[in-house]
Short mmCIF file of C-alpha atoms in Angstrom, two decimals:
data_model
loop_
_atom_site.label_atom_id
_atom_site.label_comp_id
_atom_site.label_asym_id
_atom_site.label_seq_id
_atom_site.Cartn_x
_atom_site.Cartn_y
_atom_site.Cartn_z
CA UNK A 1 160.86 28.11 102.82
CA UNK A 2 158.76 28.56 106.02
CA UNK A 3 160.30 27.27 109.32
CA UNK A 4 158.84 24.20 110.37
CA UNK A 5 158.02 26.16 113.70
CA UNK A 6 154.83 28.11 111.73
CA UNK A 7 151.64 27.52 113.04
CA UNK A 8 148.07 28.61 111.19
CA UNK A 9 147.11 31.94 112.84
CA UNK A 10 144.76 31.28 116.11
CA UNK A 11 143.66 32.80 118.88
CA UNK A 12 147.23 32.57 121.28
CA UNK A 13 146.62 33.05 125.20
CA UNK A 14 146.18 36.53 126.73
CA UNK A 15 148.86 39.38 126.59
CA UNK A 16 150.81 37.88 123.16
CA UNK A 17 152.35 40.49 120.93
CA UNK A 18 153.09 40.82 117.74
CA UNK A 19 156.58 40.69 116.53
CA UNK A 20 157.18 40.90 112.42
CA UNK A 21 154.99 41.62 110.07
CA UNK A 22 155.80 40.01 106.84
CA UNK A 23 154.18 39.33 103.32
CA UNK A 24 155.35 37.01 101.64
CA UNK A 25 154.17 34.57 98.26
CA UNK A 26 152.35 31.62 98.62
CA UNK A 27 156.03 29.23 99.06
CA UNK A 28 156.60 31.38 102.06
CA UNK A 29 159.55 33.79 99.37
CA UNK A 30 159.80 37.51 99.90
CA UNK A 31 158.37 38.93 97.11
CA UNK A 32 159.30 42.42 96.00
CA UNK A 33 156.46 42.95 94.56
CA UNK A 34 154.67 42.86 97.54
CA UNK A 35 155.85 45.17 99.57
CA UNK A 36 153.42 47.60 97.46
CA UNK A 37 150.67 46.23 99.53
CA UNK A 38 152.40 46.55 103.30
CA UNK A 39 150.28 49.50 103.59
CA UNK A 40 147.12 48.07 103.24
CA UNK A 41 147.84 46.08 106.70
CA UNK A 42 147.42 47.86 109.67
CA UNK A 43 149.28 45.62 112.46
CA UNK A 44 152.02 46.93 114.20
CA UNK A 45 154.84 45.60 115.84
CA UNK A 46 154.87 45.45 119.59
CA UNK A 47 151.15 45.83 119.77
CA UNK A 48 148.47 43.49 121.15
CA UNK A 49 147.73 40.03 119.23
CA UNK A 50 144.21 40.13 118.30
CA UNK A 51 142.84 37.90 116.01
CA UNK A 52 139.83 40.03 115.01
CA UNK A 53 142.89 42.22 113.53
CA UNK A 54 143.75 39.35 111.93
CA UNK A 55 140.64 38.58 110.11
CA UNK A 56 140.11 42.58 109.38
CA UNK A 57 143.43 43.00 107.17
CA UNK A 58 142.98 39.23 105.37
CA UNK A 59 139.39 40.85 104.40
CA UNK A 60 140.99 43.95 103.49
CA UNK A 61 143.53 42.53 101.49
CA UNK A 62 141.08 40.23 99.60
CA UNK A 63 138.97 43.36 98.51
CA UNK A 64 141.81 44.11 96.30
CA UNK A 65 140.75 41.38 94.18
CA UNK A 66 144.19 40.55 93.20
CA UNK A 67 144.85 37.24 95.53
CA UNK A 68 143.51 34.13 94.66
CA UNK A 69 144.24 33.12 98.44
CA UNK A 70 145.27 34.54 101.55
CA UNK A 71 147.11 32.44 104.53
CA UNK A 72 147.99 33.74 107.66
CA UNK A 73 150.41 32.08 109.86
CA UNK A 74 152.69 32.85 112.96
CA UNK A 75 155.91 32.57 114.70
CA UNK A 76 156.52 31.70 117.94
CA UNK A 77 159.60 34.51 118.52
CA UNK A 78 160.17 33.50 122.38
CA UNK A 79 158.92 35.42 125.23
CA UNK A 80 155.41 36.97 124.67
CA UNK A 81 156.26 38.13 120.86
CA UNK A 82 154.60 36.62 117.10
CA UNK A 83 155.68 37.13 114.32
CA UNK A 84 152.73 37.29 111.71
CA UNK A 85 153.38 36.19 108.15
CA UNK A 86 150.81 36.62 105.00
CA UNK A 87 151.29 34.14 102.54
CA UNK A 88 149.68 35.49 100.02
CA UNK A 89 148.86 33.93 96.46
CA UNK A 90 148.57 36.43 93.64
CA UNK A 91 146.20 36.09 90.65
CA UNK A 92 148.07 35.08 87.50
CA UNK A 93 147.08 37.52 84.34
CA UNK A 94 146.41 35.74 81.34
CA UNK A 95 148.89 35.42 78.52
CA UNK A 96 147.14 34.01 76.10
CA UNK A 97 144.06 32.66 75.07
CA UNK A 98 144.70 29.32 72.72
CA UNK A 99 142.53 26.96 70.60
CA UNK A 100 142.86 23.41 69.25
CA UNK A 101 140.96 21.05 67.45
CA UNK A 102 139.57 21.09 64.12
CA UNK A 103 137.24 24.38 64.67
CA UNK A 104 135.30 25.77 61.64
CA UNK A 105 135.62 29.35 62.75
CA UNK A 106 138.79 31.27 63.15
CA UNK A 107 140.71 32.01 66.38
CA UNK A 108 140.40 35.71 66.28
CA UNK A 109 136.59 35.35 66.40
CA UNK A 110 136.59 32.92 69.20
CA UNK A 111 138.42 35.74 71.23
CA UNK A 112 136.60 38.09 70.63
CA UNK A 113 133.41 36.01 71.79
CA UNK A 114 134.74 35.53 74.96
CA UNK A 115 134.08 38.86 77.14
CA UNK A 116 134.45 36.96 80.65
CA UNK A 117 138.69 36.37 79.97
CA UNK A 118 141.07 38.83 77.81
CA UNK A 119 144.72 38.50 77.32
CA UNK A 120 145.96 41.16 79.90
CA UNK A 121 143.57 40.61 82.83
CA UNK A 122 143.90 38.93 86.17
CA UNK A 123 142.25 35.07 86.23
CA UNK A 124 139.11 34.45 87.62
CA UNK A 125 138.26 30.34 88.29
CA UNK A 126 134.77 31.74 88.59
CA UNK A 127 134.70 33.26 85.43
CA UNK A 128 135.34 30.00 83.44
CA UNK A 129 132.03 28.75 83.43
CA UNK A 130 130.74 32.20 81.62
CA UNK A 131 133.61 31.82 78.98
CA UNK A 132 132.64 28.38 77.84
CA UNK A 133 128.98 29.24 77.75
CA UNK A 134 130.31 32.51 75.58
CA UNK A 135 132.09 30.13 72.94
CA UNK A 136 128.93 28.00 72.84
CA UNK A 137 126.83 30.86 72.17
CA UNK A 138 129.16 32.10 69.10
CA UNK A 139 129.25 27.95 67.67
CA UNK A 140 125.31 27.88 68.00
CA UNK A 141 125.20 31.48 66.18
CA UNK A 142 127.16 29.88 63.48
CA UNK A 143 125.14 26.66 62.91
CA UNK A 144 127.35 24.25 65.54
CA UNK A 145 124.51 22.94 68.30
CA UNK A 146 126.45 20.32 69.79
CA UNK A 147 130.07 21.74 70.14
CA UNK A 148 131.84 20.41 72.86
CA UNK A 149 134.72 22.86 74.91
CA UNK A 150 136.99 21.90 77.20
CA UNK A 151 139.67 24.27 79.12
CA UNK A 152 143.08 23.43 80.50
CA UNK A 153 144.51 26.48 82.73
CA UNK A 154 148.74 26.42 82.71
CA UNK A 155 150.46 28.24 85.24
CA UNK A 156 153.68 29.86 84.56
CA UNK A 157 156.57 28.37 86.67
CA UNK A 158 156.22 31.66 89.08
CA UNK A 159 152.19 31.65 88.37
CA UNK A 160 152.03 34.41 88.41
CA UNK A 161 150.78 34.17 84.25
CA UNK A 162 148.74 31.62 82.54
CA UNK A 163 147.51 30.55 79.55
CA UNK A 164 144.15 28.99 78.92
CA UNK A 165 143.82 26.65 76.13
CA UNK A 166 140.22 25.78 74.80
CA UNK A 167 140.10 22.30 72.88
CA UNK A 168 137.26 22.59 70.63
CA UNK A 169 135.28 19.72 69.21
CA UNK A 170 132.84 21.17 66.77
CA UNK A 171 130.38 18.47 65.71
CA UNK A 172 128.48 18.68 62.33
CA UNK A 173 126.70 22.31 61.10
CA UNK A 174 122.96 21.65 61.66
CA UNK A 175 121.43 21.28 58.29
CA UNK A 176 118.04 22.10 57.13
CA UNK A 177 115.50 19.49 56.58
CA UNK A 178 112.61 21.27 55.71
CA UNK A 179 111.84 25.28 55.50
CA UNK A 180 108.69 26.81 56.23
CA UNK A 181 108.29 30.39 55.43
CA UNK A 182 105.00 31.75 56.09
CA UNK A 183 104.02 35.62 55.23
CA UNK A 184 100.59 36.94 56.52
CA UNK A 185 100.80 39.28 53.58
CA UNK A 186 100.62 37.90 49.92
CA UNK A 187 102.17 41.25 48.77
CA UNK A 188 104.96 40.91 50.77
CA UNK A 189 105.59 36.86 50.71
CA UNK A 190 107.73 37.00 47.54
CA UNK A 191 110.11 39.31 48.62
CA UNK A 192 110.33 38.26 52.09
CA UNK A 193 111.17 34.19 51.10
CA UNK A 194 114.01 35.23 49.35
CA UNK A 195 115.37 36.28 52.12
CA UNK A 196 115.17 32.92 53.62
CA UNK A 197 115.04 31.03 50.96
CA UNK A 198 117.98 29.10 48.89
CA UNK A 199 119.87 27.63 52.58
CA UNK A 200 120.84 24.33 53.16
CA UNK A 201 122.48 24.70 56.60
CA UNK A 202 120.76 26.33 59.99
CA UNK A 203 122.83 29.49 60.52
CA UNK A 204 120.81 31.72 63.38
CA UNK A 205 122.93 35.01 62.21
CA UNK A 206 122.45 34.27 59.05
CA UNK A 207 118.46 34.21 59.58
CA UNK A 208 118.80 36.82 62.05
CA UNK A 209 120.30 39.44 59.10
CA UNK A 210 117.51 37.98 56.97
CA UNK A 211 114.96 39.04 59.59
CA UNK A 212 116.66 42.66 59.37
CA UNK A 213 116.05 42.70 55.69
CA UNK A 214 112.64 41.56 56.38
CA UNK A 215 111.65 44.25 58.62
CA UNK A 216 113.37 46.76 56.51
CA UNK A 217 111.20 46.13 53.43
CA UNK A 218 108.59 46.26 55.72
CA UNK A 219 109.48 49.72 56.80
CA UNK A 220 110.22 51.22 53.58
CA UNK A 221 106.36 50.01 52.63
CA UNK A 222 104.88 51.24 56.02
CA UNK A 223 104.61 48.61 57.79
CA UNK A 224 104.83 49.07 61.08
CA UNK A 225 104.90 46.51 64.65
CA UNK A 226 105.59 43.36 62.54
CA UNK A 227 106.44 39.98 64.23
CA UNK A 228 109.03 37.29 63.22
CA UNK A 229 109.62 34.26 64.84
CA UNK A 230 111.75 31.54 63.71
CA UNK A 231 111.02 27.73 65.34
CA UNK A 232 113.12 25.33 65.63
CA UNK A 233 112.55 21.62 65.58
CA UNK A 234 115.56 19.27 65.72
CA UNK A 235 115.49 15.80 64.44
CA UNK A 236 118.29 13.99 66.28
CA UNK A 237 120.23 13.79 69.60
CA UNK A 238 123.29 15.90 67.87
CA UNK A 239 120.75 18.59 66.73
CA UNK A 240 122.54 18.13 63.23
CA UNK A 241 119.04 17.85 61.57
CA UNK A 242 116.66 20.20 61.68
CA UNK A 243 112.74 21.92 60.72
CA UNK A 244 112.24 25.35 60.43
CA UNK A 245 109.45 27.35 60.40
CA UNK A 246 109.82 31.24 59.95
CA UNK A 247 106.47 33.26 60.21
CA UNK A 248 106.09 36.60 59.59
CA UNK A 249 103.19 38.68 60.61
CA UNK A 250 103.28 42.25 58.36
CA UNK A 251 101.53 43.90 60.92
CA UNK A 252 99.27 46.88 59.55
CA UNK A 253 100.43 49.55 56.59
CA UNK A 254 99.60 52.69 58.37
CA UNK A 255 98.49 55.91 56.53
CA UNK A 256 98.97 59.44 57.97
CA UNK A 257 96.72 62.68 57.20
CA UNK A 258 96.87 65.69 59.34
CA UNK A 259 94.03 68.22 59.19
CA UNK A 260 94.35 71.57 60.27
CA UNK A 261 98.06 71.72 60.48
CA UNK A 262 100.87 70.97 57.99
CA UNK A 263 102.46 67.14 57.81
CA UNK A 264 104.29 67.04 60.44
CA UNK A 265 105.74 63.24 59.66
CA UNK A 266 109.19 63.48 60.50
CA UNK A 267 108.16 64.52 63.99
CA UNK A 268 106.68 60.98 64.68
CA UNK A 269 107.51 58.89 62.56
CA UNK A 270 110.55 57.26 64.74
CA UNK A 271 107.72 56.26 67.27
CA UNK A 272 105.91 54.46 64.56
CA UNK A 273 109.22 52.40 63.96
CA UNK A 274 109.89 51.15 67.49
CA UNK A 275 108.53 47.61 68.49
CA UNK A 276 105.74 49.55 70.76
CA UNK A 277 102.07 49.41 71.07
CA UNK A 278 99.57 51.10 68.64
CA UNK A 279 97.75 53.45 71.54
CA UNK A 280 101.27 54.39 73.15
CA UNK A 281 102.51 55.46 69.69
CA UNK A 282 99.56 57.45 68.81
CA UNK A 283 99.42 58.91 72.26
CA UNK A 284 103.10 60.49 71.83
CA UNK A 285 102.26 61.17 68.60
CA UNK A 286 99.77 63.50 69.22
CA UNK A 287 101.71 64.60 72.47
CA UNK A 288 104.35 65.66 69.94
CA UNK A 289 102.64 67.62 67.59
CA UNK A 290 101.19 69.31 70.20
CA UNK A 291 103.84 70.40 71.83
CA UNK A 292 105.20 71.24 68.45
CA UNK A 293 102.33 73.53 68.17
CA UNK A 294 102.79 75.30 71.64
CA UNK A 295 106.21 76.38 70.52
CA UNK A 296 104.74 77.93 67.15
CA UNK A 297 102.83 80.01 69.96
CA UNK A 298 99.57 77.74 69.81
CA UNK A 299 99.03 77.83 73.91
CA UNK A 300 95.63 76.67 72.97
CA UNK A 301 95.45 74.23 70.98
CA UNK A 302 94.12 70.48 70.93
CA UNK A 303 94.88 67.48 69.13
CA UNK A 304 92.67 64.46 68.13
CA UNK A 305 93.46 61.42 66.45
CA UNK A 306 91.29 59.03 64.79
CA UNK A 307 91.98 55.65 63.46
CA UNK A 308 90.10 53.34 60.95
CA UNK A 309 91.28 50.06 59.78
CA UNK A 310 90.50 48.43 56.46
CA UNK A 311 92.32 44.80 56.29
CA UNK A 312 95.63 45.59 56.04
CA UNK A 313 95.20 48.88 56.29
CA UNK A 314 95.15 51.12 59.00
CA UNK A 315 94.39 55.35 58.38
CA UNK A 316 95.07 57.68 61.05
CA UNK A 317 93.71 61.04 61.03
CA UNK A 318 95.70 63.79 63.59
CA UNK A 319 93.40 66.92 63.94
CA UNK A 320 94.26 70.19 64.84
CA UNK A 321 92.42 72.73 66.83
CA UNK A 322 95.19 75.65 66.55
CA UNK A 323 92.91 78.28 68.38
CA UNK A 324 94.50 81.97 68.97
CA UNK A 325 98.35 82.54 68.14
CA UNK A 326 99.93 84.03 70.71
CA UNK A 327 102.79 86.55 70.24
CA UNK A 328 105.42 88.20 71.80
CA UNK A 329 104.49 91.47 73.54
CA UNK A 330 105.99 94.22 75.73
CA UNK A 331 107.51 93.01 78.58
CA UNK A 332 108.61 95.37 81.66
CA UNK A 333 109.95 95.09 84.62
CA UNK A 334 109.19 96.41 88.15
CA UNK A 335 110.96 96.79 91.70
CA UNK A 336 114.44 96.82 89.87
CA UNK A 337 116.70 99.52 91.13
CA UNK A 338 120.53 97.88 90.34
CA UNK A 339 119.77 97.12 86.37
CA UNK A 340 118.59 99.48 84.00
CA UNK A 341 115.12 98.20 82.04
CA UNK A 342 117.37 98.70 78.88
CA UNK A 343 119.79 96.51 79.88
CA UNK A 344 117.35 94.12 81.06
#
């Protein structure tokens, strides 16, 4: 233990010096595994007690990141010597991450939803906060709106490991009270609510997947820029009851002609398919085929587009003005005396 003679470190009277120069853990114990970090302090023995030196190496120590807290304290030696002492207070790395209560979902997913804390890593208090609002995010993905999580932190007797136990209190799945799906397209609303359709419980990933099924049938019948939005309307305090109103807008079925050139679909049809605006994506488009046409030796060519819409419907015409072909001709060199033109 510390002698009762330690004071905290302050600024002494003029022409003190320092003595020792010790770290040591947080009960004032020499640590072995500290001496890995004597380098990172600069003081030396016999020279002047500064306490700007002081604060320097506790702020160069703490940029390690691995201390949870850094004391500084010193020792009256006798004479005009100090001995100065870190007590430093190491981060405990997590051993485990536990669960209890009656959760729905299993323990290995719960993990994995938590990014802020793994099993391995050095303890952050800070990073708490993030971890229970990362288990709340996975329990509302899974239908659970009013899941309560509390966490209890348990040192090791050296602390220098902890584990960090999450007591879960799920609350009821949020069921579905009414379901509204509405399709801007009658061609398309069939398909589309049987996606939706046939749930009694509010799972977002499980609407979320049936909003990639949506937009992939939408695809495959060239659609393009639809819209889905899901609302949510909950009933009681516990959000255990719940409306739901999914509307999908198509968006336009877009038709593609080229004149004057080949089709040259596959070289656009990825911008078509991003979430993007109609002008932007017929702007690249035509961007892209002319460039495509410049490498086929087209240096002069132009590109048009036109579009007409008919309901639904939307037809764009890409014109091509191919002018001259240019090829390939003799090409010489001049003012080259080191190279032959052959090897050139």
């Amino acid at each position: 233990a510390l002698a009762a003679g330690l004071t905290a470190a302050t600024p002494p009277g003029p022409e003190r010096l320092i003595g020792q120069v010790r770290l040591l853990d947080h009960d004032g114990r020499d640590a072995a595994g500290l001496l890995s970090y004597r380098p990172l302090v600069d003081l030396r023995s016999g020279a002047p007690y500064r306490y700007r030196d002081i604060r320097r190496n506790i702020e160069r120590l703490n940029r390690t990141g691995l201390f949870s807290g850094i004391e500084v304290r010193v020792r009256e030696q006798g004479g005009k010597e100090l001995d100065v002492l870190f007590l430093l207070q190491r981060k405990p790395r997590i051993r485990a991450l536990e669960f209890s209560g009656d959760s729905p979902l299993r323990a290995k997913a719960m993990r994995s939803a938590i990014y802020s804390l793994r099993r391995g890593k050095l303890f952050e208090q800070s990073q708490l906060p993030m971890a229970l609002e990362e288990l709340q995010t996975l329990f509302r993905s899974r239908g659970y709106f009013n899941a309560r999580v509390s966490p209890l932190v348990s040192l090791s007797a050296d602390r220098s490991a902890c584990t960090i136990q999450f007591a879960i209190i799920p609350g009821r799945i949020a069921r579905i009270a009414r379901l509204v799906v509405d399709v801007d397209d009658p061609k398309q609303a069939g398909a589309i609510l049987g996606f939706y359709g046939g749930r009694s419980h509010y799972v977002p990933d499980e609407f979320a997947r049936a909003g990639e099924k949506t937009r992939l049938r939408l695809k495959e019948h060239r659609y393009f820029f639809p819209e889905i939005k899901v609302d949510e309307e909950f009933l009681d305090p516990g959000r255990s009851r719940v409306n739901i109103t999914v509307t999908v807008a198509c968006g336009f079925r877009y038709h593609f002609f080229f004149q004057g050139m080949a089709d040259r679909m596959t070289l656009i049809s990825d911008v078509w398919e991003r979430q993007v605006f109609e002008k932007w994506a017929e702007e690249e488009s035509r961007a892209r085929l002319l460039n495509h046409l410049k490498n086929e030796g087209y240096f002069n060519a132009r590109i048009t587009s036109f579009v007409t819409t008919r309901g639904a419907d939307k037809t764009i015409l890409f014109k091509a003005e191919k002018g001259d072909r240019y090829r390939l001709g003799t090409i010489s060199a001049s003012g080259n005396r080191a190279v032959s033109d052959e090897k050139i």
